[in-house]
Coordinates of C-alpha atoms in Angstrom, one line a residue:
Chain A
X45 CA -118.1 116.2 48.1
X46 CA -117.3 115.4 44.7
X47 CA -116.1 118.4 44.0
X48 CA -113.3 117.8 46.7
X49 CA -111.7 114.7 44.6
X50 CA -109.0 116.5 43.2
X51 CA -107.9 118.0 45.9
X52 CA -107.7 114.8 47.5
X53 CA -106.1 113.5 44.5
X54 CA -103.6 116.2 44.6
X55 CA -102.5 116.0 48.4
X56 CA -102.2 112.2 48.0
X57 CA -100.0 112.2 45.2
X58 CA -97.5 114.9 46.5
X59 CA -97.2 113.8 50.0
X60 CA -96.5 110.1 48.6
X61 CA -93.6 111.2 46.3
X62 CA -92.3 112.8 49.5
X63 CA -92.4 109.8 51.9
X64 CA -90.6 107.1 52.3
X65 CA -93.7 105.1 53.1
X66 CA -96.0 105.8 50.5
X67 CA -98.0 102.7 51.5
X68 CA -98.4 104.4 55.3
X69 CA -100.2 107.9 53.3
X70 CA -103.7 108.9 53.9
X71 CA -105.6 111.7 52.6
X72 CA -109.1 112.1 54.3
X73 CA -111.5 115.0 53.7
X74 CA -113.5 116.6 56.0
X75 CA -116.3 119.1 55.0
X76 CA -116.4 122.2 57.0
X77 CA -119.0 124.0 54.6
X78 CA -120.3 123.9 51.6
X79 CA -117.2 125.2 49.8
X80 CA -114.4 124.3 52.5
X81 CA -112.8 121.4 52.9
X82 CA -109.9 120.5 54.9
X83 CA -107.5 117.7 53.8
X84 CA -106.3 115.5 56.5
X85 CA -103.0 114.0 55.5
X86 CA -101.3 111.2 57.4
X87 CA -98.6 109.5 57.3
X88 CA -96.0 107.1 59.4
X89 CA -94.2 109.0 62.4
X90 CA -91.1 109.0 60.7
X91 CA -92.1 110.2 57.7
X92 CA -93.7 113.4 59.3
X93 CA -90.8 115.9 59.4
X94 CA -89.7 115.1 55.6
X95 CA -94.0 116.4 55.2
X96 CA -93.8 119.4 57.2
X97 CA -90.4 120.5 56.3
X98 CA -87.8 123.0 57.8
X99 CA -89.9 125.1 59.3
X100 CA -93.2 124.2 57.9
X101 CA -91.6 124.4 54.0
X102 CA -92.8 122.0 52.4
X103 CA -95.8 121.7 54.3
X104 CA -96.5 125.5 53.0
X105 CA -96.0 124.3 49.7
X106 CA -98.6 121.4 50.5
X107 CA -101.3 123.7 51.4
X108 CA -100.3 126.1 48.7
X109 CA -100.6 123.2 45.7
X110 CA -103.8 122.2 47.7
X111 CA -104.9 125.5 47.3
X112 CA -104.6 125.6 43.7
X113 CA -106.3 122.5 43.1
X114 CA -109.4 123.9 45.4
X115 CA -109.6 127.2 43.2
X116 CA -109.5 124.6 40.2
X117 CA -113.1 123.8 41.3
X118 CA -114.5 126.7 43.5
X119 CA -114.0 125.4 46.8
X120 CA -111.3 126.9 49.8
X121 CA -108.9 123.8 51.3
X122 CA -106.9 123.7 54.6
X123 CA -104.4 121.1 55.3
X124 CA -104.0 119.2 58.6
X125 CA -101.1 116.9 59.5
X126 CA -101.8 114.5 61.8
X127 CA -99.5 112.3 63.7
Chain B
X287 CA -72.1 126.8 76.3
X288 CA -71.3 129.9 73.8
X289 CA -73.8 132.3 72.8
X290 CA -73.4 133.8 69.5
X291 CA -74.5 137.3 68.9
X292 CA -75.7 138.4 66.0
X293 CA -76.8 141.8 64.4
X294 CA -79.4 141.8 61.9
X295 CA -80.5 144.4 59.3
X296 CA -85.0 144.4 57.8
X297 CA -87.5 146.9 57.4
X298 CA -89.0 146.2 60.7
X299 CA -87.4 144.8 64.4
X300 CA -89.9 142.3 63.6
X301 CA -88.3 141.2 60.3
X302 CA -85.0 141.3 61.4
X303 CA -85.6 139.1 64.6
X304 CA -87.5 136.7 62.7
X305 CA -84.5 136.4 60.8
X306 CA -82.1 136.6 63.4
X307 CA -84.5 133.4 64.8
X308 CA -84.3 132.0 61.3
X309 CA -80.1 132.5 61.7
X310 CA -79.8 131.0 65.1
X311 CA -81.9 128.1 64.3
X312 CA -84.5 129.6 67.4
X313 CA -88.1 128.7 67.1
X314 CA -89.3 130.9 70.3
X315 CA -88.6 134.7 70.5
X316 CA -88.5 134.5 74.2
X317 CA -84.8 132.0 73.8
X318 CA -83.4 135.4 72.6
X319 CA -82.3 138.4 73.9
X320 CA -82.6 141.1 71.7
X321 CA -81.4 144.8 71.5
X322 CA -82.7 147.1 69.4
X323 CA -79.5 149.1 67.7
X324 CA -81.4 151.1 65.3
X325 CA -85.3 152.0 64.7
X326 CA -86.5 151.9 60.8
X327 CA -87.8 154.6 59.5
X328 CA -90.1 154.5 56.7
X329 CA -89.6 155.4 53.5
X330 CA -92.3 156.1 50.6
X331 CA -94.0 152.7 49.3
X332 CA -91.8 150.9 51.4
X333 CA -88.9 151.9 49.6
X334 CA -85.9 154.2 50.6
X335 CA -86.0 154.7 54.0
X336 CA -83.5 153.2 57.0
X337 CA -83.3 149.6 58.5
X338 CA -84.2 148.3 61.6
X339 CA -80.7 146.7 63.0
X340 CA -81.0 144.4 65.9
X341 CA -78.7 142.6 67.8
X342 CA -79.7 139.1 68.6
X343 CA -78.5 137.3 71.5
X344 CA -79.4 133.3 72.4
X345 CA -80.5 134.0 76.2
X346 CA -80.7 130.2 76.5
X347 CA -78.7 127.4 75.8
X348 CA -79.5 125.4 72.5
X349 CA -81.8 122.8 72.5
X350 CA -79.7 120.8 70.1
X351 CA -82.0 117.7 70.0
X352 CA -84.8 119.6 68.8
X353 CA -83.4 121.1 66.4
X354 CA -82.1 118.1 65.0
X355 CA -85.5 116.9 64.8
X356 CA -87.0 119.1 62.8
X357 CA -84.0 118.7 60.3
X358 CA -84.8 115.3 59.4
X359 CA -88.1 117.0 57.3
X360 CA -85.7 119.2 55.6
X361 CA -87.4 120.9 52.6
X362 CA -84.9 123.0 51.9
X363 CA -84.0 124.9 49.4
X364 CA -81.5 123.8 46.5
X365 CA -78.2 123.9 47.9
X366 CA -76.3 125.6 45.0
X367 CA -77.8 128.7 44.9
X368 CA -77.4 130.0 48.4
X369 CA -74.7 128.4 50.4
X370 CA -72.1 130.5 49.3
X371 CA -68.6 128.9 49.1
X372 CA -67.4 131.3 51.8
X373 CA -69.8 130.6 53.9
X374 CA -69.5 126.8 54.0
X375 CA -67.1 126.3 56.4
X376 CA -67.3 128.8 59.1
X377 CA -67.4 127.8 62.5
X378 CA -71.3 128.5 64.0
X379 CA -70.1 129.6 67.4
X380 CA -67.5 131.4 66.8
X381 CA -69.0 134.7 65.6
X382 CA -69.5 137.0 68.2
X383 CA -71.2 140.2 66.8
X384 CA -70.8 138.7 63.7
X385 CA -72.5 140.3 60.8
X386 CA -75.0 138.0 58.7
X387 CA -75.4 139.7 55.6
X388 CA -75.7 137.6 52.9
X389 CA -75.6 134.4 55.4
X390 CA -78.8 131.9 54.6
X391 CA -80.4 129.6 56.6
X392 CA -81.0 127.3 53.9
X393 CA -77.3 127.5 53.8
X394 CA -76.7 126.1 56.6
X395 CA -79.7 123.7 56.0
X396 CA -77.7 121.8 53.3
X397 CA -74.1 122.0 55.6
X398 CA -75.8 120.7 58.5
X399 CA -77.8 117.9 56.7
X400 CA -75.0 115.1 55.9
X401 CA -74.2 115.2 59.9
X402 CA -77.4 116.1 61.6
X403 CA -79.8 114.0 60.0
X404 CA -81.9 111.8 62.2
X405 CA -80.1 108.4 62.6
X406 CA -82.0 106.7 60.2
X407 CA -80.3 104.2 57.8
X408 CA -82.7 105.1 54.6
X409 CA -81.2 108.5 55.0
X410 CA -77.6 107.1 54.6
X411 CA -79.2 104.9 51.7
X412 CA -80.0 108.0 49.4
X413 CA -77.6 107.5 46.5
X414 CA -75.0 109.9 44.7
X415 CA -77.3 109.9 41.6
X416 CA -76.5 111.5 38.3
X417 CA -78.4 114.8 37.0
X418 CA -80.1 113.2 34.5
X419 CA -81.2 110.7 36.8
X420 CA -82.4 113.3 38.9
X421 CA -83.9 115.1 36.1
X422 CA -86.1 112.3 35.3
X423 CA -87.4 112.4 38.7
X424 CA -88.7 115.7 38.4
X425 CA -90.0 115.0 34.8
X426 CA -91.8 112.2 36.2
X427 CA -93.0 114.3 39.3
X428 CA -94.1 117.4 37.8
X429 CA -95.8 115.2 35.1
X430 CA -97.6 113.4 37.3
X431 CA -98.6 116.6 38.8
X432 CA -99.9 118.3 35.9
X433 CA -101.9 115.1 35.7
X434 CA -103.6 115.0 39.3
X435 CA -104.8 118.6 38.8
X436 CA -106.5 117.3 35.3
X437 CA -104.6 119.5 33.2
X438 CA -103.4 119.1 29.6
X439 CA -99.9 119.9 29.7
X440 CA -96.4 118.6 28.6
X441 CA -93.2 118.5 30.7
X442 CA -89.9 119.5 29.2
X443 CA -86.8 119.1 31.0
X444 CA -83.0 119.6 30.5
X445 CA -79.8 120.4 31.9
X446 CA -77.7 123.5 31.4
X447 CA -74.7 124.3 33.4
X448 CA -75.7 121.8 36.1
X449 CA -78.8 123.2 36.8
X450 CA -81.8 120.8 36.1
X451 CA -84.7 123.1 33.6
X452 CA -88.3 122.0 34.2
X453 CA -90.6 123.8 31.9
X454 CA -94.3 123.1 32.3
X455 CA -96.0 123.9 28.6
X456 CA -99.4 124.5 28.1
X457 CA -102.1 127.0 28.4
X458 CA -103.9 125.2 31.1
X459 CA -101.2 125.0 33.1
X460 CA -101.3 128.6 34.6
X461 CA -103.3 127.5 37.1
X462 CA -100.6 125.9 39.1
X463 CA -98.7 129.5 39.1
X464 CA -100.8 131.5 42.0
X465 CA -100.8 134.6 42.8
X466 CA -97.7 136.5 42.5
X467 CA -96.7 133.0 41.7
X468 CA -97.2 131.7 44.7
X469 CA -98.3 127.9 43.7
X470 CA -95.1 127.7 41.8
X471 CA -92.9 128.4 44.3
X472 CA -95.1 126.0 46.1
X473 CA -94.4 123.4 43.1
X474 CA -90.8 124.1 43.0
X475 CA -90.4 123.3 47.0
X476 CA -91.9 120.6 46.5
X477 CA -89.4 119.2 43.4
X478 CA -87.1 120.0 45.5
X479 CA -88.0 117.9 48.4
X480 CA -89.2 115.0 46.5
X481 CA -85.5 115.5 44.6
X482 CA -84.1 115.2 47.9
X483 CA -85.8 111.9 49.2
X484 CA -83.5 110.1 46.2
X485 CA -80.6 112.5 45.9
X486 CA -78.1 112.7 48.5
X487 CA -76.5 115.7 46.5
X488 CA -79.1 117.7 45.0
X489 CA -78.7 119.8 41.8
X490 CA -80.2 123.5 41.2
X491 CA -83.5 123.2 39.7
X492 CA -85.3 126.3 37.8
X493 CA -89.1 126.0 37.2
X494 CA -90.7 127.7 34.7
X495 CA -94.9 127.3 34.1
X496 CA -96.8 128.3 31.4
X497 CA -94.3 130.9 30.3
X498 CA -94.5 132.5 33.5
X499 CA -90.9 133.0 34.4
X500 CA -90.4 135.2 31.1
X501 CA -92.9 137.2 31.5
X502 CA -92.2 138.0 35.7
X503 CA -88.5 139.4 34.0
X504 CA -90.0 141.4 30.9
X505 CA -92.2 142.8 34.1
X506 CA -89.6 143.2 36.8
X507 CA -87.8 144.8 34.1
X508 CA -89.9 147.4 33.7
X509 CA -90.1 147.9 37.5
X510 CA -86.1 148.0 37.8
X511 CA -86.1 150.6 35.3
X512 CA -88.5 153.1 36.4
X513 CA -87.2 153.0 39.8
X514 CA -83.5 153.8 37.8
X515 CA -85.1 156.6 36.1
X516 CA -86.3 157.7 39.3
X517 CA -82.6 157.6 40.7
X518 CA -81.3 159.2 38.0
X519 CA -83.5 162.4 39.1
X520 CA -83.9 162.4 42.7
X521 CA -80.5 160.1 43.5
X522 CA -79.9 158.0 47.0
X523 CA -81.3 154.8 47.5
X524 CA -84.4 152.8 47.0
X525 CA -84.8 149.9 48.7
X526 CA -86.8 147.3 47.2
X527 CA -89.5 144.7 48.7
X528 CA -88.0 140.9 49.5
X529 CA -87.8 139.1 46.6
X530 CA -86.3 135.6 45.6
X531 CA -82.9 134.5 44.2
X532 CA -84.1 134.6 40.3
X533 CA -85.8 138.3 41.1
X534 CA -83.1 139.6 42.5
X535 CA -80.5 139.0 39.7
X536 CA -83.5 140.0 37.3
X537 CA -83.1 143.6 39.1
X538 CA -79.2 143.4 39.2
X539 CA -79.2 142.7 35.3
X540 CA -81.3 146.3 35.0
X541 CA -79.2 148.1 37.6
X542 CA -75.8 146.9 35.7
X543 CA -77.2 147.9 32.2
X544 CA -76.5 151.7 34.0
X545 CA -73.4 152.9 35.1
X546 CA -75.1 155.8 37.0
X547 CA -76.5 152.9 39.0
X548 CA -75.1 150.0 41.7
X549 CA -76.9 147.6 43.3
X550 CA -76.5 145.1 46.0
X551 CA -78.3 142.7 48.3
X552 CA -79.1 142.8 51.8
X553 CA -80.8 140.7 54.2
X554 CA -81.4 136.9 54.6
X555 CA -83.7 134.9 52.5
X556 CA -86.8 134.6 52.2
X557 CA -86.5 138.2 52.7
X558 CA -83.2 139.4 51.0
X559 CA -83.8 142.1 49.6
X560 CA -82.4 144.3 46.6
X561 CA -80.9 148.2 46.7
X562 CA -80.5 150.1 44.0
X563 CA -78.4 152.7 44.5
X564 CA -76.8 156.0 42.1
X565 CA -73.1 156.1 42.3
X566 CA -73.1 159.7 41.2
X567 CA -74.6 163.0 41.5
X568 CA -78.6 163.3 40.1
X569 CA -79.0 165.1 36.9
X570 CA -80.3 168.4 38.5
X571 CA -77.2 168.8 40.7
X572 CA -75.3 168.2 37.6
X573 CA -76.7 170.2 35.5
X574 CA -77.7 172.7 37.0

């Protein structure tokens, strides 16, 4: 979904100024419907808990930038982290 | 093995033993023991009304390890604001019964982070960098941002009193506010961390986005001061919803502009909350 590119775009770029592995990052989306996407985001093991935060901080403030970038074109986003 | 107790004040027993969880560094209710001391009662609109005050009990011993664990992802907030000098060098253990008023997790976030990290060396590696260094990093982050999302807009940073200013200019730029401002708390979190990854000591930063910060005080203003003109007449308290740091001392500034009026803080973040209170007698009772 082209429409889903800056989401993509906008996952990719926060979680690599987060990691200390930026090379290990990847963003993959996966349609649910026809305006819902979720962004899978991984990354290497030890990089993982610096992602997801205290608590699930910053990974709150993942979904919430996601978000925004989703309402940008129409479409809802959830964010997975995989390890 | 010690267990602290502690007693926690919210709106609801569930608030205050999420807190109390938050406090204790629990992730399941069922490690604690909990005693309810007092049940809330609800005021109007959620405000006025009493508090729910539990106390808070580890029933199991602390999984130290895990906890660790999920330290080494710290997002937390920026030391400065919370971690009250006081605070900083109390024993954890020692506190039975202790009261946690104005005590913040993220507080002890930052205190526990130059011992507990995970072993790793790039975490030792994180440099002692200067606050213009730092402020280039979130100039260069939140530019970069504003460029992802396709927007036209223009970073300006500086530094005041030690605390790093990141404005985000331009009309389009509203879009990464949110709701209630939701996506820029979001954005500032985020600063934050990536701040973090570099900086071993982090400085304060304040966000603002598309004007948004100004125009949330003129607002809470407004809101601060009809509540006061409602104290003025009925008198008692009003207890206000959670709010953040910035809010709160937005609703302090009103309260102080009145003498009739006091206010104070209560709770633990994310939900401190503010009360406004009238020091005096209410005009009818005065006058009349």
């Amino acid at each position: 979904m082209a429409k889903a590119d800056i989401v993509e775009r906008v996952v990719d770029y926060i979680v690599k100024s987060i990691v200390e592995e930026p090379e290990e990052v990847s963003v993959t989306i996966v349609e649910q419907g026809p305006d819902d996407v979720v962004a899978e985001v991984r990354t290497a093991k030890s990089d993982m808990g610096r992602v997801i935060g205290r608590r699930g901080r910053v990974a709150k403030a993942i979904r919430a930038a996601a978000g925004a970038a989703g309402e940008e074109v129409g479409i809802s986003v959830g964010v997975e982290f995989i390890d | 093995m010690s267990y602290v107790e502690i007693e926690v004040r919210a709106k609801t027993v569930d608030l205050a033993v999420e807190a109390a969880m938050q406090e204790l560094g629990v992730d399941d209710r069922e490690e604690l023991a909990v005693t309810v001391v007092q049940e809330p009662e609800r005021g109007f609109l959620g405000m006025g009304g009493t508090d729910a005050i539990v106390q808070v009990k580890r029933s199991k011993p602390r999984k130290r390890q895990r906890d660790r664990g999920k330290k080494g992802g710290d997002g937390s907030q920026n030391k400065g604001s919370r971690n009250r000098s006081g605070n900083g060098g109390r024993s954890r253990s020692s506190g039975k019964g202790r009261q946690n008023k104005g005590k913040s997790a993220e507080g002890r976030t930052s205190k526990g982070r130059d011992m507990s990290k995970r072993p790793d060396k790039k975490e030792d590696d994180r440099d002692d960098i200067s606050i213009d260094k730092q402020t280039e990093i979130v100039k260069d982050f939140l530019g970069g941002l504003v460029d992802v999302y396709g927007l036209e807009g223009e970073v300006v940073t500086k530094v005041e009193d030690d605390v790093i200013i990141a404005d985000i200019k331009g009309e389009q730029t509203e879009a990464l506010i949110g709701v209630r401002g939701s996506v820029r708390s979001a954005i500032h979190e985020l600063t934050r961390t990536v701040v973090q990854r570099y900086a071993s000591d982090t400085a304060r930063i304040r966000l603002d986005i598309a004007g948004y910060a100004e125009r949330r005080r003129e607002a809470l203003t407004i809101y601060a001061n009809q509540l006061i003109e409602q104290l003025m007449e009925d008198g008692g308290e009003l207890m206000l919803e959670p709010m953040s740091s910035a809010d709160r001392k937005v609703i302090h500034d009103a309260a102080a502009a009145n003498e009739h009026v006091t206010s104070y803080s209560e709770g633990d973040p994310p939900k401190r909350y503010v009360v406004l209170a009238r020091t005096d007698k209410p005009d009818g009772d005065e006058e009349e």
